[in-house]
CSV table of C-alpha atoms and ligand atoms in Angstrom, one decimal:
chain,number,residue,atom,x,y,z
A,396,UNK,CA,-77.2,-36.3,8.4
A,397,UNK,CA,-74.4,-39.3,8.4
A,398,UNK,CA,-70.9,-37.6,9.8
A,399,UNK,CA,-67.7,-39.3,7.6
A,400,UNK,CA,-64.6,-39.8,9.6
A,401,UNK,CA,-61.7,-41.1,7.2
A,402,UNK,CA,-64.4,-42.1,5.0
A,403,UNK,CA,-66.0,-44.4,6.8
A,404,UNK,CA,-69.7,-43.0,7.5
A,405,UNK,CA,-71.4,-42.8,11.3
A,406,UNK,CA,-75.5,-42.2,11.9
A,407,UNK,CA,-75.5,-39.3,14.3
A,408,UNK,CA,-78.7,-41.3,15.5
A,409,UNK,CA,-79.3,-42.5,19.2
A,410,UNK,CA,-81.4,-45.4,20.8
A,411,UNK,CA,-84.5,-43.5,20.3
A,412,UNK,CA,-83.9,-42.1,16.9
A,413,UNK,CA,-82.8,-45.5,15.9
A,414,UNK,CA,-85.9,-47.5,17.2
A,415,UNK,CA,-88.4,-44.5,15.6
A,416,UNK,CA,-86.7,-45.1,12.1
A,417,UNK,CA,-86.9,-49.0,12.4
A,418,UNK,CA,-90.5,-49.0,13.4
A,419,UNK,CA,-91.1,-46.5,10.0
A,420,UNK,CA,-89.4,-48.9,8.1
A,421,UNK,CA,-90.6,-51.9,9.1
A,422,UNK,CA,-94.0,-50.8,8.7
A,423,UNK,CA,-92.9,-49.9,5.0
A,424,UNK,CA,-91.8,-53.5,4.7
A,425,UNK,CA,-88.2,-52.6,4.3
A,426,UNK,CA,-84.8,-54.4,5.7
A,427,UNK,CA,-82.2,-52.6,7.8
A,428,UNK,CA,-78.6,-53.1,9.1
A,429,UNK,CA,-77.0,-52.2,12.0
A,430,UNK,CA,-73.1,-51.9,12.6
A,431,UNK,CA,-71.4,-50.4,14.9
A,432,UNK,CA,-68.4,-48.2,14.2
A,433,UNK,CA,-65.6,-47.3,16.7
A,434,UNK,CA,-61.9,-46.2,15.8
A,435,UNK,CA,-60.5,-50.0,15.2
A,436,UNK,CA,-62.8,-50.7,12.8
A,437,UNK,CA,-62.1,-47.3,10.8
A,438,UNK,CA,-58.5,-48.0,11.2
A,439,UNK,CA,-58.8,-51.2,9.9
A,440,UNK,CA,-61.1,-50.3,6.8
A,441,UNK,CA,-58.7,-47.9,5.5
A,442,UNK,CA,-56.6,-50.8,3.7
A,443,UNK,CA,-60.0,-53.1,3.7
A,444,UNK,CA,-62.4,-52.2,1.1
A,445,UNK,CA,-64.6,-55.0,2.1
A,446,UNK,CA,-65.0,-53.8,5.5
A,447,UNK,CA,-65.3,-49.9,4.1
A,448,UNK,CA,-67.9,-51.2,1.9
A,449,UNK,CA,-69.9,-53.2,4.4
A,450,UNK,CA,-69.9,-50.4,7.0
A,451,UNK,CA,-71.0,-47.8,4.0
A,452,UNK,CA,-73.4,-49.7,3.1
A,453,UNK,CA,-75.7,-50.8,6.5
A,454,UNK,CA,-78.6,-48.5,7.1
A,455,UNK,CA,-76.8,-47.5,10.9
A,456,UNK,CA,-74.0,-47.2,11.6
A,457,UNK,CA,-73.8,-46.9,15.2
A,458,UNK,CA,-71.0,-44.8,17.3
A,459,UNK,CA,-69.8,-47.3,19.7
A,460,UNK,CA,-66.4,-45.7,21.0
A,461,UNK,CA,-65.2,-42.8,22.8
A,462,UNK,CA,-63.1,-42.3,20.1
A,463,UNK,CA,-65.9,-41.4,17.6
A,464,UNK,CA,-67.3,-38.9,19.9
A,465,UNK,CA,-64.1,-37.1,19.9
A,466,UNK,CA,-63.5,-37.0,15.8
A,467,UNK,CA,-66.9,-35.6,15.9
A,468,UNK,CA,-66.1,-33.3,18.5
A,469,UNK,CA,-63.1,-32.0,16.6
A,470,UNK,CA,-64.4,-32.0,13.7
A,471,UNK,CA,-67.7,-30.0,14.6
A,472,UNK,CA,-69.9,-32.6,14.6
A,473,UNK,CA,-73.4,-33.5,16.5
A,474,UNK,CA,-72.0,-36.7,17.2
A,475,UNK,CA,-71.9,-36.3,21.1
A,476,UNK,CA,-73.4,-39.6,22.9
A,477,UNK,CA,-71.9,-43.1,22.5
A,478,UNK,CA,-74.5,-45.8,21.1
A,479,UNK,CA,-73.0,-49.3,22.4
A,480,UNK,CA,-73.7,-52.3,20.2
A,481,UNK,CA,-74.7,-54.1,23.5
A,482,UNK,CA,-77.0,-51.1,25.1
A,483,UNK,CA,-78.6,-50.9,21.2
A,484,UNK,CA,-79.4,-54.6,21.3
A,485,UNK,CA,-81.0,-54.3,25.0
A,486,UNK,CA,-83.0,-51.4,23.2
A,487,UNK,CA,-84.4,-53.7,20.4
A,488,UNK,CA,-85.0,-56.4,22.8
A,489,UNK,CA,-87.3,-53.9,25.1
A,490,UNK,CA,-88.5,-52.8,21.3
A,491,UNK,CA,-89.1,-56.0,20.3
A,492,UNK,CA,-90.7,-57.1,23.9
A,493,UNK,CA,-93.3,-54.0,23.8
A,494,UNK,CA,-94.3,-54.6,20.1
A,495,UNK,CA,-94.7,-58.0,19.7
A,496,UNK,CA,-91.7,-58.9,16.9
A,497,UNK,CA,-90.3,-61.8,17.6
A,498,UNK,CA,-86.2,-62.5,17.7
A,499,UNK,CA,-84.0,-65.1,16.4
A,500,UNK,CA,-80.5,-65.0,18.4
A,501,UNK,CA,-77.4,-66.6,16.0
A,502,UNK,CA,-74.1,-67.0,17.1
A,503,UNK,CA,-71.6,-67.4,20.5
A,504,UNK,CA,-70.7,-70.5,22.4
A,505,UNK,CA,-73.6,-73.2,22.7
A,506,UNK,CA,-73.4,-72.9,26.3
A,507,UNK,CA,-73.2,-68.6,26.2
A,508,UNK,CA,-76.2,-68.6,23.7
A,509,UNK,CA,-78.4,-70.8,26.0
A,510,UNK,CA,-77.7,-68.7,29.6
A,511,UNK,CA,-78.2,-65.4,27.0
A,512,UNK,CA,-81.5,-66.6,26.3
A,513,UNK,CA,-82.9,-67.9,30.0
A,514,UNK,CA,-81.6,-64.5,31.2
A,515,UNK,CA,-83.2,-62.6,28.3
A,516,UNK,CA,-86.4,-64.8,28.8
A,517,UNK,CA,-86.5,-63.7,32.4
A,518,UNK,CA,-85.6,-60.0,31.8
A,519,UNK,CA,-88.0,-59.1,29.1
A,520,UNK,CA,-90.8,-61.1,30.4
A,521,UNK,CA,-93.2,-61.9,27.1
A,522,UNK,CA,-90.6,-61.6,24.3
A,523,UNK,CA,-90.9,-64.4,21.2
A,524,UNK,CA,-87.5,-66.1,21.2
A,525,UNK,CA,-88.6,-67.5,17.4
A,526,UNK,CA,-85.3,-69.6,17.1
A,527,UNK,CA,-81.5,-69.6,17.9
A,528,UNK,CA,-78.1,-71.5,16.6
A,529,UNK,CA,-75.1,-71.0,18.1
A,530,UNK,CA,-72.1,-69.7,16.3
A,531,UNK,CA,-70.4,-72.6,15.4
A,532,UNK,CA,-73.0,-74.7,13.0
A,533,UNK,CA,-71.3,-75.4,9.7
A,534,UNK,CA,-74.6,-76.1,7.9
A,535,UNK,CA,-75.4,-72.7,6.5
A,536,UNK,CA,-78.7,-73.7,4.7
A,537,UNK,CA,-80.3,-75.8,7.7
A,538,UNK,CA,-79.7,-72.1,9.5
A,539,UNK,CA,-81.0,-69.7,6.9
A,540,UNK,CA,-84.2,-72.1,6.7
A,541,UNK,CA,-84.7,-72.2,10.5
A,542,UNK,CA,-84.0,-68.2,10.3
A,543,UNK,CA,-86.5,-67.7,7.7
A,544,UNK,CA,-88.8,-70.3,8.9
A,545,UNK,CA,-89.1,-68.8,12.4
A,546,UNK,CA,-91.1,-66.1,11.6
A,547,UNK,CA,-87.9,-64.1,13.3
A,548,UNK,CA,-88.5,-60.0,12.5
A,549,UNK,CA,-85.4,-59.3,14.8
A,550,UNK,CA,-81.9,-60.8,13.7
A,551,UNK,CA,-78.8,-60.8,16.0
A,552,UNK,CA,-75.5,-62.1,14.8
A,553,UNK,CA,-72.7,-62.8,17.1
A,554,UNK,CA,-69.7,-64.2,15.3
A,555,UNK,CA,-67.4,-61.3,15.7
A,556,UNK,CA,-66.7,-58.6,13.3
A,557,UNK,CA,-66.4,-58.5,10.2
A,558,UNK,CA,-67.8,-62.1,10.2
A,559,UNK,CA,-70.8,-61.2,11.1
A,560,UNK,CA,-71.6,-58.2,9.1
A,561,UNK,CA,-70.1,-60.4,5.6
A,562,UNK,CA,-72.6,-63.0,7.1
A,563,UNK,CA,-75.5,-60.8,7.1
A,564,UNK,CA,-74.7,-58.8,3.8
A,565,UNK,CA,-74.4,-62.7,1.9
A,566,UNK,CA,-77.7,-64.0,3.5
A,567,UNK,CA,-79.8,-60.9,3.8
A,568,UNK,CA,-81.2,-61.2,0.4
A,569,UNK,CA,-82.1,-65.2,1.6
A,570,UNK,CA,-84.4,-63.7,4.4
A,571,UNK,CA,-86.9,-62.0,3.5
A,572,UNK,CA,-88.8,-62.3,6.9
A,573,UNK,CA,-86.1,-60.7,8.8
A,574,UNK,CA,-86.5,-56.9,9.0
A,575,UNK,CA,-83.8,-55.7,11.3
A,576,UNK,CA,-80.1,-57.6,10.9
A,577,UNK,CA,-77.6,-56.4,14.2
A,578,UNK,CA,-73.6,-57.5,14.3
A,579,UNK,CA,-73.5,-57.9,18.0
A,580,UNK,CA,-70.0,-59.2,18.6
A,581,UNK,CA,-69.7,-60.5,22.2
A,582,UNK,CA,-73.0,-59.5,23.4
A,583,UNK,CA,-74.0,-62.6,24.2
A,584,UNK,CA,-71.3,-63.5,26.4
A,585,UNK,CA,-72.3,-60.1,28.1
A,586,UNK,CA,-76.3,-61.0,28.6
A,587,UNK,CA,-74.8,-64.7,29.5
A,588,UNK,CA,-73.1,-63.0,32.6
A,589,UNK,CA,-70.3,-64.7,31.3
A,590,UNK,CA,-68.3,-61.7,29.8
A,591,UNK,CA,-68.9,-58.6,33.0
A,592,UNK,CA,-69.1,-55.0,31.6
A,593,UNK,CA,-66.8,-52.3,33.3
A,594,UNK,CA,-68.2,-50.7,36.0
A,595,UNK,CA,-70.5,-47.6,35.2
A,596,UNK,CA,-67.5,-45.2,36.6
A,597,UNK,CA,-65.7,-46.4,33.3
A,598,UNK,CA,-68.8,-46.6,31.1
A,599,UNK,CA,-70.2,-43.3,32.2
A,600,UNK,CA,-66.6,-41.6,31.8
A,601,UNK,CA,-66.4,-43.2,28.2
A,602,UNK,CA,-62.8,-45.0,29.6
A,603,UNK,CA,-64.1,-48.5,29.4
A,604,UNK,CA,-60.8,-49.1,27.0
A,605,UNK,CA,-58.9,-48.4,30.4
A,606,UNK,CA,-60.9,-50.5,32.1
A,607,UNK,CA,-60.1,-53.4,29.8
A,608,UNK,CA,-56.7,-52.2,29.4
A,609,UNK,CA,-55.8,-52.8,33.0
A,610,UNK,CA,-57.6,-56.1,33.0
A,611,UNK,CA,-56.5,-57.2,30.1
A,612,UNK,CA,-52.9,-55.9,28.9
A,613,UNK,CA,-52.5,-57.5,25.9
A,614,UNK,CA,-55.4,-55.1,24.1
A,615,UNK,CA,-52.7,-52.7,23.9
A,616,UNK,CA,-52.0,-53.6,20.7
A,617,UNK,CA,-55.9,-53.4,19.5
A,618,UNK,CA,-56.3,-50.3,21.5
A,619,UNK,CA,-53.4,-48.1,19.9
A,620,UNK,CA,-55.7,-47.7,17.1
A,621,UNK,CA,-57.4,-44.7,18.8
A,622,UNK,CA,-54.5,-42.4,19.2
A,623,UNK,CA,-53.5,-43.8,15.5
A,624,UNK,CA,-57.1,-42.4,14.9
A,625,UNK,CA,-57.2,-39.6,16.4
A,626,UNK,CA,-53.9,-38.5,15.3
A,627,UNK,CA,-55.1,-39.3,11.4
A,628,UNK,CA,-58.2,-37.2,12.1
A,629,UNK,CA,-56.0,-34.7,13.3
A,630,UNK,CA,-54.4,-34.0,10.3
A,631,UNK,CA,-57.2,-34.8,7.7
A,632,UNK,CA,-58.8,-31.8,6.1
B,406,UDP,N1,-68.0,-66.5,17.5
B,406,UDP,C1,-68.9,-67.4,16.9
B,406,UDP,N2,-68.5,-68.1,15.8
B,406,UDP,C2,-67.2,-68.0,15.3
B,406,UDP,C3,-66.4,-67.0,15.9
B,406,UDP,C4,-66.8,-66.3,17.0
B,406,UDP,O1,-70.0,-67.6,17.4
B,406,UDP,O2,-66.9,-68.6,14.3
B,406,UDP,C5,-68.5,-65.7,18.7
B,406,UDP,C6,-67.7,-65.9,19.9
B,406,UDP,O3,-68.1,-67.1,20.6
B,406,UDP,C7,-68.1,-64.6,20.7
B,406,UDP,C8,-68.3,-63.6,19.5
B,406,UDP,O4,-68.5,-64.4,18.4
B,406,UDP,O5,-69.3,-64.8,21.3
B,406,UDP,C9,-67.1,-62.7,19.3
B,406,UDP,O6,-67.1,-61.7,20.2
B,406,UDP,P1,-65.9,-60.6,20.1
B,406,UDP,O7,-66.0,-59.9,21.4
B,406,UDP,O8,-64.6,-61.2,19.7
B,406,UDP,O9,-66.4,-59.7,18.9
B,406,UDP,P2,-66.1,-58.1,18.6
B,406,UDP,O10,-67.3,-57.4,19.3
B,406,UDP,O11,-64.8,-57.8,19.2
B,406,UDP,O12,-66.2,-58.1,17.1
């Protein structure tokens, strides 16, 4: 059962859960979505319908943040693990790898997208790369025939959010090949070695948002959306 935090919805799902429902629905033929969701993005869809909608709307919504965990944990929620956009797309890839469907990557620097693939290539040894673009082609129909004429199952967009969720809700439809859409944000740049994670001390601790604070002080701005959050579901019924 979906969990609603100032109306926006979150799949109390994990990896597992996540890749069992995909295989069922795949098998049946139909599409899926999957976005994450951490307190910026509710924040942000509270005066963005759009964004409210688009989230609504995908068949997971993934709880990427520390900051969902503890709505859920004040609330009474199940909601108790994190589900990283980047740790969910290393899950599909393995998923993807093991069974055979093969991917299509779209989206980050030309340079990021081709050191994401040789290191994907070389980390999940036997995986169908069907096709890529990088996130900065202007000619949407060359891309959405190369997409659809790749024989891609797997879809990962990496143009940022909401970009790439408004990308995949307007082409969806065009694609009928595609089974499984993902919004990755900077993944790329992360399997591209370019971008480094925080170290596990942070990521196990669910304080990677200190972690980039202290490397990164301007994200304070950005980052006072989870007290803002927390202090809204606070004081929401
Ligand atoms: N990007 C892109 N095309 C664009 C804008 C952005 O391919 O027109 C890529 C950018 O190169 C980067 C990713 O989208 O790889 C954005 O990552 P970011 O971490 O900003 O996304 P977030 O996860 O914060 O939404």
């Amino acid at each position: 059962m979906k969990e609603t935090y100032l109306g926006v919805d979150v799949s109390p799902l994990t990896y597992e859960g996540i890749i069992d429902e995909l295989r069922k629905r795949m098998t049946r033929g139909e599409q899926s979505t999957i976005i994450a969701v951490n307190p910026e993005k509710v924040m942000t869809a509270q005066d963005n319908a759009t964004l409210k909608r688009l989230i609504n709307e995908s068949t997971f919504q993934i709880a990427d943040g520390i900051g969902i965990i503890l709505a859920s944990k004040l609330k009474g929620g199940n909601i108790t693990e994190r589900v990283t956009g980047v740790d969910m797309m290393a899950r599909l890839l393995a998923f993807a790898k093991d069974e055979q469907h093969p991917i299509y990557m779209y989206g980050a620097k030309k340079e990021v997208l081709e050191l994401a693939k040789s290191n994907i290539e070389r980390d999940y040894p036997g995986i169908v790369i069907a096709g890529s673009t990088d996130g900065y082609e202007q000619d949407e129909e060359r891309l959405i025939r190369d997409i659809q004429e790749s024989g891609a199952k797997i879809l990962f967009v990496a143009l940022g959010s909401p970009k790439q969720e408004l990308w995949i809700e307007r082409n969806m439809n065009r694609l009928p090949n595609v089974q499984v859409f993902q919004g990755v944000g900077g993944s790329f740049d992360v399997f591209s070695g370019t971008v480094k994670r925080a170290p596990k001390m942070f990521r196990k601790t669910g304080t990677e948002w200190l972690y980039r604070l202290m490397t990164d002080p301007s994200r304070i701005k950005r980052q006072m959306n989870l007290p803002r959050f927390l202090i809204r579901i606070l004081t929401s019924k």
